[in-house]
Amino acid sequence: MNSIKIAPSVLSCDFARMGEEIEDVVRAGADLVHFDIMDGQFVPNITFGPPVLAKLRSRCGAPMDVHLMIVDPERYVDDFASAGADIITFQVEACRHPHRLLNHIRDLGCRAGVSLNPGTPEEQIRYLAPSLDMVLVMTVNPGFGGQAFIPEMLEKIRRIREMLGPDRDLEVDGGIDGKTARQVIEAGANVLVAGSYVFGKTDRAEAIWTLRAAKP
Ligand code: DX5
Ligand code: ZN
């Protein structure tokens, strides 16, 4: 079974001090740093793109976990890989040929993942499984930080863990706190994204430790 990894989402950091905020959470024990890329089309919000990521690369002492919430992600994966992404995950609903794109991301030297919206069934990814390094289960509707965890996603996490076996990464994103961390770990998740829970705390090391220790 994989170890628990904590991935603070910079969506909730102070954007005017992004470099320092990233250094702070890495110092506090983050295993990955999660970057939410939003285009104002797939989701109503807009964040930032490859040039910002490239500038942050040297400040980020942990793997960059890039979550694309954009339409036609195949148009941008090369740019995100060049900018320094270590893991690239795209929304399966936003891509016509997810199998091809997963293999292309791996050819670029990155780890490849797909993400499922809350309404998307796990069957959508059954035949992609051999090409997947990671699956991301959205536990809120994508677009914004600080939303409430959707409890029906626990069943989906269990089913995907069964589908993937014990060794691959299963990430969850949205509404993760001390209580929901325990529930998702129990269901089979091992990579926990947390935005407001980590960046909203003065003591980020304690927040990260609380999530990591939230074993059932
Ligand atoms: C939502 C993003 C998340 C978000 C999570 O679309 O994918 O990464 O930052 O925020 P919290 O942890 O505050 O729910
Ligand atoms: Zn995310």
PDB file of C-alpha atoms and ligand atoms in Angstrom:
ATOM      1  CA  MET A   1       0.000   0.000   0.000  1.00  0.00           C
ATOM      2  CA  ASN A   2       1.211   3.508  -0.801  1.00  0.00           C
ATOM      3  CA  SER A   3       2.197   6.010   1.855  1.00  0.00           C
ATOM      4  CA  ILE A   4      -0.030   9.003   2.607  1.00  0.00           C
ATOM      5  CA  LYS A   5       1.048  12.125   0.715  1.00  0.00           C
ATOM      6  CA  ILE A   6      -0.185  15.652   1.433  1.00  0.00           C
ATOM      7  CA  ALA A   7      -0.493  18.126  -1.445  1.00  0.00           C
ATOM      8  CA  PRO A   8      -1.355  21.694  -0.389  1.00  0.00           C
ATOM      9  CA  SER A   9      -3.271  23.509  -3.149  1.00  0.00           C
ATOM     10  CA  VAL A  10      -1.868  26.957  -3.898  1.00  0.00           C
ATOM     11  CA  LEU A  11      -5.358  28.080  -4.920  1.00  0.00           C
ATOM     12  CA  SER A  12      -5.799  29.140  -1.279  1.00  0.00           C
ATOM     13  CA  CYS A  13      -2.420  30.826  -0.819  1.00  0.00           C
ATOM     14  CA  ASP A  14      -1.656  34.547  -0.903  1.00  0.00           C
ATOM     15  CA  PHE A  15      -1.146  34.941  -4.676  1.00  0.00           C
ATOM     16  CA  ALA A  16       0.890  38.117  -4.173  1.00  0.00           C
ATOM     17  CA  ARG A  17       3.457  36.017  -2.253  1.00  0.00           C
ATOM     18  CA  MET A  18       3.166  32.722  -4.109  1.00  0.00           C
ATOM     19  CA  GLY A  19       6.887  31.842  -4.042  1.00  0.00           C
ATOM     20  CA  GLU A  20       7.195  32.308  -0.271  1.00  0.00           C
ATOM     21  CA  GLU A  21       3.924  30.496   0.374  1.00  0.00           C
ATOM     22  CA  ILE A  22       5.168  27.473  -1.583  1.00  0.00           C
ATOM     23  CA  GLU A  23       8.500  27.484   0.272  1.00  0.00           C
ATOM     24  CA  ASP A  24       6.588  27.672   3.532  1.00  0.00           C
ATOM     25  CA  VAL A  25       4.394  24.594   2.908  1.00  0.00           C
ATOM     26  CA  VAL A  26       7.323  22.556   1.576  1.00  0.00           C
ATOM     27  CA  ARG A  27       9.272  23.431   4.740  1.00  0.00           C
ATOM     28  CA  ALA A  28       6.166  22.431   6.712  1.00  0.00           C
ATOM     29  CA  GLY A  29       6.277  18.920   5.234  1.00  0.00           C
ATOM     30  CA  ALA A  30       4.235  18.962   1.992  1.00  0.00           C
ATOM     31  CA  ASP A  31       5.005  15.919  -0.184  1.00  0.00           C
ATOM     32  CA  LEU A  32       3.714  17.568  -3.377  1.00  0.00           C
ATOM     33  CA  VAL A  33       2.506  21.062  -4.255  1.00  0.00           C
ATOM     34  CA  HIS A  34      -0.833  21.126  -6.095  1.00  0.00           C
ATOM     35  CA  PHE A  35      -1.389  23.737  -8.833  1.00  0.00           C
ATOM     36  CA  ASP A  36      -4.975  24.299  -9.994  1.00  0.00           C
ATOM     37  CA  ILE A  37      -5.084  25.495 -13.598  1.00  0.00           C
ATOM     38  CA  MET A  38      -8.465  26.988 -14.561  1.00  0.00           C
ATOM     39  CA  ASP A  39      -9.449  28.501 -17.894  1.00  0.00           C
ATOM     40  CA  GLY A  40     -12.829  30.153 -17.291  1.00  0.00           C
ATOM     41  CA  GLN A  41     -14.428  27.612 -19.662  1.00  0.00           C
ATOM     42  CA  PHE A  42     -14.263  24.158 -18.113  1.00  0.00           C
ATOM     43  CA  VAL A  43     -14.770  25.889 -14.760  1.00  0.00           C
ATOM     44  CA  PRO A  44     -16.030  29.418 -14.080  1.00  0.00           C
ATOM     45  CA  ASN A  45     -12.768  30.535 -12.444  1.00  0.00           C
ATOM     46  CA  ILE A  46      -9.424  31.579 -14.024  1.00  0.00           C
ATOM     47  CA  THR A  47      -6.013  31.090 -12.384  1.00  0.00           C
ATOM     48  CA  PHE A  48      -2.654  31.015 -14.172  1.00  0.00           C
ATOM     49  CA  GLY A  49      -0.708  29.189 -16.864  1.00  0.00           C
ATOM     50  CA  PRO A  50       2.726  27.751 -17.784  1.00  0.00           C
ATOM     51  CA  PRO A  51       4.809  30.976 -17.494  1.00  0.00           C
ATOM     52  CA  VAL A  52       3.795  31.392 -13.843  1.00  0.00           C
ATOM     53  CA  LEU A  53       4.535  27.737 -13.155  1.00  0.00           C
ATOM     54  CA  ALA A  54       7.969  28.063 -14.805  1.00  0.00           C
ATOM     55  CA  LYS A  55       8.877  31.003 -12.547  1.00  0.00           C
ATOM     56  CA  LEU A  56       7.846  29.040  -9.465  1.00  0.00           C
ATOM     57  CA  ARG A  57       9.755  25.881 -10.403  1.00  0.00           C
ATOM     58  CA  SER A  58      12.999  26.915  -8.706  1.00  0.00           C
ATOM     59  CA  ARG A  59      11.117  27.964  -5.548  1.00  0.00           C
ATOM     60  CA  CYS A  60       9.295  24.641  -5.217  1.00  0.00           C
ATOM     61  CA  GLY A  61      11.344  21.997  -3.429  1.00  0.00           C
ATOM     62  CA  ALA A  62       8.706  19.287  -3.971  1.00  0.00           C
ATOM     63  CA  PRO A  63       7.166  17.706  -7.066  1.00  0.00           C
ATOM     64  CA  MET A  64       4.726  19.992  -8.899  1.00  0.00           C
ATOM     65  CA  ASP A  65       1.314  18.332  -9.112  1.00  0.00           C
ATOM     66  CA  VAL A  66      -0.521  20.110 -11.934  1.00  0.00           C
ATOM     67  CA  HIS A  67      -4.308  19.753 -12.114  1.00  0.00           C
ATOM     68  CA  LEU A  68      -5.698  20.971 -15.437  1.00  0.00           C
ATOM     69  CA  MET A  69      -9.324  22.120 -15.267  1.00  0.00           C
ATOM     70  CA  ILE A  70      -9.283  23.340 -18.859  1.00  0.00           C
ATOM     71  CA  VAL A  71     -10.986  22.376 -22.104  1.00  0.00           C
ATOM     72  CA  ASP A  72      -8.843  20.585 -24.707  1.00  0.00           C
ATOM     73  CA  PRO A  73      -5.963  19.876 -22.312  1.00  0.00           C
ATOM     74  CA  GLU A  74      -4.001  18.242 -25.172  1.00  0.00           C
ATOM     75  CA  ARG A  75      -3.249  21.775 -26.446  1.00  0.00           C
ATOM     76  CA  TYR A  76      -1.289  22.704 -23.337  1.00  0.00           C
ATOM     77  CA  VAL A  77       0.414  19.645 -21.819  1.00  0.00           C
ATOM     78  CA  ASP A  78       3.719  20.241 -23.663  1.00  0.00           C
ATOM     79  CA  ASP A  79       3.903  23.770 -22.236  1.00  0.00           C
ATOM     80  CA  PHE A  80       3.183  22.569 -18.707  1.00  0.00           C
ATOM     81  CA  ALA A  81       5.800  19.821 -19.009  1.00  0.00           C
ATOM     82  CA  SER A  82       8.394  22.364 -20.240  1.00  0.00           C
ATOM     83  CA  ALA A  83       7.440  24.655 -17.352  1.00  0.00           C
ATOM     84  CA  GLY A  84       8.465  21.942 -14.898  1.00  0.00           C
ATOM     85  CA  ALA A  85       5.344  19.941 -14.048  1.00  0.00           C
ATOM     86  CA  ASP A  86       6.142  16.551 -12.505  1.00  0.00           C
ATOM     87  CA  ILE A  87       2.589  15.178 -12.551  1.00  0.00           C
ATOM     88  CA  ILE A  88      -0.044  16.304 -15.070  1.00  0.00           C
ATOM     89  CA  THR A  89      -3.673  15.417 -14.409  1.00  0.00           C
ATOM     90  CA  PHE A  90      -6.495  16.438 -16.728  1.00  0.00           C
ATOM     91  CA  GLN A  91     -10.277  16.203 -16.408  1.00  0.00           C
ATOM     92  CA  VAL A  92     -11.540  13.170 -18.335  1.00  0.00           C
ATOM     93  CA  GLU A  93     -14.693  15.132 -19.265  1.00  0.00           C
ATOM     94  CA  ALA A  94     -12.604  17.780 -21.053  1.00  0.00           C
ATOM     95  CA  CYS A  95     -10.660  15.476 -23.377  1.00  0.00           C
ATOM     96  CA  ARG A  96     -11.746  13.538 -26.489  1.00  0.00           C
ATOM     97  CA  HIS A  97      -8.881  11.036 -26.462  1.00  0.00           C
ATOM     98  CA  PRO A  98      -7.783  10.505 -22.864  1.00  0.00           C
ATOM     99  CA  HIS A  99      -5.875   7.290 -23.620  1.00  0.00           C
ATOM    100  CA  ARG A 100      -3.718   9.026 -26.209  1.00  0.00           C
ATOM    101  CA  LEU A 101      -3.139  12.019 -23.947  1.00  0.00           C
ATOM    102  CA  LEU A 102      -2.062   9.898 -20.966  1.00  0.00           C
ATOM    103  CA  ASN A 103       0.582   8.199 -23.079  1.00  0.00           C
ATOM    104  CA  HIS A 104       1.713  11.530 -24.506  1.00  0.00           C
ATOM    105  CA  ILE A 105       2.135  12.988 -20.994  1.00  0.00           C
ATOM    106  CA  ARG A 106       4.296   9.995 -20.068  1.00  0.00           C
ATOM    107  CA  ASP A 107       6.342  10.436 -23.240  1.00  0.00           C
ATOM    108  CA  LEU A 108       7.016  13.993 -22.066  1.00  0.00           C
ATOM    109  CA  GLY A 109       8.633  12.523 -18.952  1.00  0.00           C
ATOM    110  CA  CYS A 110       5.822  13.368 -16.532  1.00  0.00           C
ATOM    111  CA  ARG A 111       3.564  11.149 -14.459  1.00  0.00           C
ATOM    112  CA  ALA A 112       0.045  11.076 -15.924  1.00  0.00           C
ATOM    113  CA  GLY A 113      -3.333  11.230 -14.221  1.00  0.00           C
ATOM    114  CA  VAL A 114      -7.014  11.707 -14.942  1.00  0.00           C
ATOM    115  CA  SER A 115      -9.522  13.476 -12.760  1.00  0.00           C
ATOM    116  CA  LEU A 116     -13.233  12.730 -12.443  1.00  0.00           C
ATOM    117  CA  ASN A 117     -15.915  15.281 -11.626  1.00  0.00           C
ATOM    118  CA  PRO A 118     -18.327  14.251  -8.858  1.00  0.00           C
ATOM    119  CA  GLY A 119     -20.965  13.184 -11.418  1.00  0.00           C
ATOM    120  CA  THR A 120     -18.591  11.107 -13.557  1.00  0.00           C
ATOM    121  CA  PRO A 121     -18.751   7.348 -12.851  1.00  0.00           C
ATOM    122  CA  GLU A 122     -15.592   5.315 -12.296  1.00  0.00           C
ATOM    123  CA  GLU A 123     -16.453   3.149 -15.336  1.00  0.00           C
ATOM    124  CA  GLN A 124     -15.218   6.052 -17.453  1.00  0.00           C
ATOM    125  CA  ILE A 125     -11.621   5.139 -16.632  1.00  0.00           C
ATOM    126  CA  ARG A 126     -11.724   1.331 -16.528  1.00  0.00           C
ATOM    127  CA  TYR A 127      -9.867   0.836 -19.824  1.00  0.00           C
ATOM    128  CA  LEU A 128      -7.456   3.690 -19.153  1.00  0.00           C
ATOM    129  CA  ALA A 129      -6.113   1.989 -16.032  1.00  0.00           C
ATOM    130  CA  PRO A 130      -2.910   0.526 -17.571  1.00  0.00           C
ATOM    131  CA  SER A 131      -1.821   4.010 -18.707  1.00  0.00           C
ATOM    132  CA  LEU A 132      -2.558   5.756 -15.422  1.00  0.00           C
ATOM    133  CA  ASP A 133      -0.024   6.741 -12.774  1.00  0.00           C
ATOM    134  CA  MET A 134      -2.702   8.441 -10.697  1.00  0.00           C
ATOM    135  CA  VAL A 135      -6.466   8.961 -10.485  1.00  0.00           C
ATOM    136  CA  LEU A 136      -7.875  12.124  -8.949  1.00  0.00           C
ATOM    137  CA  VAL A 137     -11.380  11.924  -7.503  1.00  0.00           C
ATOM    138  CA  MET A 138     -12.925  15.390  -7.217  1.00  0.00           C
ATOM    139  CA  THR A 139     -14.707  15.485  -3.880  1.00  0.00           C
ATOM    140  CA  VAL A 140     -16.258  18.883  -4.689  1.00  0.00           C
ATOM    141  CA  ASN A 141     -17.276  20.410  -8.011  1.00  0.00           C
ATOM    142  CA  PRO A 142     -14.118  21.923  -9.495  1.00  0.00           C
ATOM    143  CA  GLY A 143     -13.617  25.675  -9.650  1.00  0.00           C
ATOM    144  CA  PHE A 144     -13.237  27.021  -6.142  1.00  0.00           C
ATOM    145  CA  GLY A 145     -11.581  26.330  -2.811  1.00  0.00           C
ATOM    146  CA  GLY A 146     -13.413  26.139   0.479  1.00  0.00           C
ATOM    147  CA  GLN A 147     -16.402  24.006  -0.611  1.00  0.00           C
ATOM    148  CA  ALA A 148     -18.017  21.195   1.386  1.00  0.00           C
ATOM    149  CA  PHE A 149     -16.896  17.581   0.812  1.00  0.00           C
ATOM    150  CA  ILE A 150     -19.455  15.438  -1.090  1.00  0.00           C
ATOM    151  CA  PRO A 151     -19.872  12.240   1.003  1.00  0.00           C
ATOM    152  CA  GLU A 152     -21.121  10.109  -1.930  1.00  0.00           C
ATOM    153  CA  MET A 153     -17.560  10.243  -3.300  1.00  0.00           C
ATOM    154  CA  LEU A 154     -16.400   7.772  -0.630  1.00  0.00           C
ATOM    155  CA  GLU A 155     -18.070   4.938  -2.516  1.00  0.00           C
ATOM    156  CA  LYS A 156     -16.372   6.027  -5.745  1.00  0.00           C
ATOM    157  CA  ILE A 157     -12.976   6.124  -4.011  1.00  0.00           C
ATOM    158  CA  ARG A 158     -13.517   2.556  -2.764  1.00  0.00           C
ATOM    159  CA  ARG A 159     -14.448   1.302  -6.227  1.00  0.00           C
ATOM    160  CA  ILE A 160     -11.483   3.009  -7.894  1.00  0.00           C
ATOM    161  CA  ARG A 161      -9.101   1.613  -5.288  1.00  0.00           C
ATOM    162  CA  GLU A 162     -10.426  -1.854  -6.135  1.00  0.00           C
ATOM    163  CA  MET A 163      -9.928  -1.131  -9.829  1.00  0.00           C
ATOM    164  CA  LEU A 164      -6.342   0.168  -9.416  1.00  0.00           C
ATOM    165  CA  GLY A 165      -5.000  -2.265  -6.845  1.00  0.00           C
ATOM    166  CA  PRO A 166      -2.920  -1.231  -3.839  1.00  0.00           C
ATOM    167  CA  ASP A 167       0.126   0.388  -5.445  1.00  0.00           C
ATOM    168  CA  ARG A 168      -1.083   3.256  -7.573  1.00  0.00           C
ATOM    169  CA  ASP A 169      -1.782   6.792  -6.359  1.00  0.00           C
ATOM    170  CA  LEU A 170      -5.405   7.719  -5.698  1.00  0.00           C
ATOM    171  CA  GLU A 171      -5.749  11.452  -5.036  1.00  0.00           C
ATOM    172  CA  VAL A 172      -8.719  13.322  -3.602  1.00  0.00           C
ATOM    173  CA  ASP A 173      -9.352  17.037  -3.987  1.00  0.00           C
ATOM    174  CA  GLY A 174     -11.866  19.311  -2.269  1.00  0.00           C
ATOM    175  CA  GLY A 175     -13.210  19.769   1.240  1.00  0.00           C
ATOM    176  CA  ILE A 176     -10.388  17.827   2.923  1.00  0.00           C
ATOM    177  CA  ASP A 177      -9.973  18.521   6.649  1.00  0.00           C
ATOM    178  CA  GLY A 178      -9.120  16.454   9.725  1.00  0.00           C
ATOM    179  CA  LYS A 179     -12.454  14.615   9.606  1.00  0.00           C
ATOM    180  CA  THR A 180     -12.809  13.957   5.881  1.00  0.00           C
ATOM    181  CA  ALA A 181      -9.094  13.013   5.663  1.00  0.00           C
ATOM    182  CA  ARG A 182      -9.790  10.041   7.897  1.00  0.00           C
ATOM    183  CA  GLN A 183     -12.806   9.019   5.767  1.00  0.00           C
ATOM    184  CA  VAL A 184     -11.000   9.204   2.430  1.00  0.00           C
ATOM    185  CA  ILE A 185      -7.952   7.334   3.721  1.00  0.00           C
ATOM    186  CA  GLU A 186     -10.249   4.628   5.059  1.00  0.00           C
ATOM    187  CA  ALA A 187     -11.889   4.421   1.609  1.00  0.00           C
ATOM    188  CA  GLY A 188      -8.505   3.947  -0.103  1.00  0.00           C
ATOM    189  CA  ALA A 189      -7.153   7.404  -1.024  1.00  0.00           C
ATOM    190  CA  ASN A 190      -3.449   8.057  -0.393  1.00  0.00           C
ATOM    191  CA  VAL A 191      -2.810  11.535  -1.871  1.00  0.00           C
ATOM    192  CA  LEU A 192      -4.749  14.300  -0.132  1.00  0.00           C
ATOM    193  CA  VAL A 193      -5.052  17.764  -1.698  1.00  0.00           C
ATOM    194  CA  ALA A 194      -5.917  20.466   0.809  1.00  0.00           C
ATOM    195  CA  GLY A 195      -6.240  24.177   0.036  1.00  0.00           C
ATOM    196  CA  SER A 196      -8.044  26.174   2.688  1.00  0.00           C
ATOM    197  CA  TYR A 197      -7.280  23.671   5.465  1.00  0.00           C
ATOM    198  CA  VAL A 198      -3.506  24.147   5.086  1.00  0.00           C
ATOM    199  CA  PHE A 199      -3.178  27.733   3.840  1.00  0.00           C
ATOM    200  CA  GLY A 200      -5.857  28.969   6.252  1.00  0.00           C
ATOM    201  CA  LYS A 201      -3.766  27.902   9.257  1.00  0.00           C
ATOM    202  CA  THR A 202      -0.905  29.856  10.798  1.00  0.00           C
ATOM    203  CA  ASP A 203       0.842  26.598  11.708  1.00  0.00           C
ATOM    204  CA  ARG A 204       1.004  24.773   8.361  1.00  0.00           C
ATOM    205  CA  ALA A 205       3.236  22.018   9.748  1.00  0.00           C
ATOM    206  CA  GLU A 206       0.581  21.111  12.265  1.00  0.00           C
ATOM    207  CA  ALA A 207      -2.157  21.162   9.594  1.00  0.00           C
ATOM    208  CA  ILE A 208      -0.133  18.852   7.332  1.00  0.00           C
ATOM    209  CA  TRP A 209       0.702  16.567  10.233  1.00  0.00           C
ATOM    210  CA  THR A 210      -2.982  16.361  11.260  1.00  0.00           C
ATOM    211  CA  LEU A 211      -3.982  15.262   7.743  1.00  0.00           C
ATOM    212  CA  ARG A 212      -1.173  12.754   7.448  1.00  0.00           C
ATOM    213  CA  ALA A 213      -1.964  11.236  10.840  1.00  0.00           C
ATOM    214  CA  ALA A 214      -5.716  10.991  10.167  1.00  0.00           C
ATOM    215  CA  LYS A 215      -5.545   7.230   9.881  1.00  0.00           C
ATOM    216  CA  PRO A 216      -8.798   5.346  10.497  1.00  0.00           C
TER     217      PRO A 216
HETATM  218  C1  DX5 B   1     -10.998  22.940  -6.730  1.00  0.00           C
HETATM  219  C2  DX5 B   1      -9.513  22.639  -6.711  1.00  0.00           C
HETATM  220  C3  DX5 B   1      -8.965  22.291  -5.388  1.00  0.00           C
HETATM  221  C4  DX5 B   1      -9.153  23.319  -4.298  1.00  0.00           C
HETATM  222  C5  DX5 B   1      -9.416  22.589  -3.015  1.00  0.00           C
HETATM  223  O1  DX5 B   1     -11.421  23.085  -8.047  1.00  0.00           O
HETATM  224  O2  DX5 B   1      -9.218  21.566  -7.610  1.00  0.00           O
HETATM  225  O3  DX5 B   1      -7.597  21.902  -5.479  1.00  0.00           O
HETATM  226  O4  DX5 B   1      -8.042  24.160  -4.118  1.00  0.00           O
HETATM  227  O5  DX5 B   1      -9.681  23.524  -2.036  1.00  0.00           O
HETATM  228  P1  DX5 B   1     -10.181  23.132  -0.588  1.00  0.00           P
HETATM  229  O6  DX5 B   1      -9.165  22.200   0.010  1.00  0.00           O
HETATM  230  O7  DX5 B   1     -10.239  24.452   0.120  1.00  0.00           O
HETATM  231  O8  DX5 B   1     -11.530  22.486  -0.732  1.00  0.00           O
HETATM  232 ZN    ZN B   2      -7.122  20.612  -7.703  1.00  0.00          ZN
END
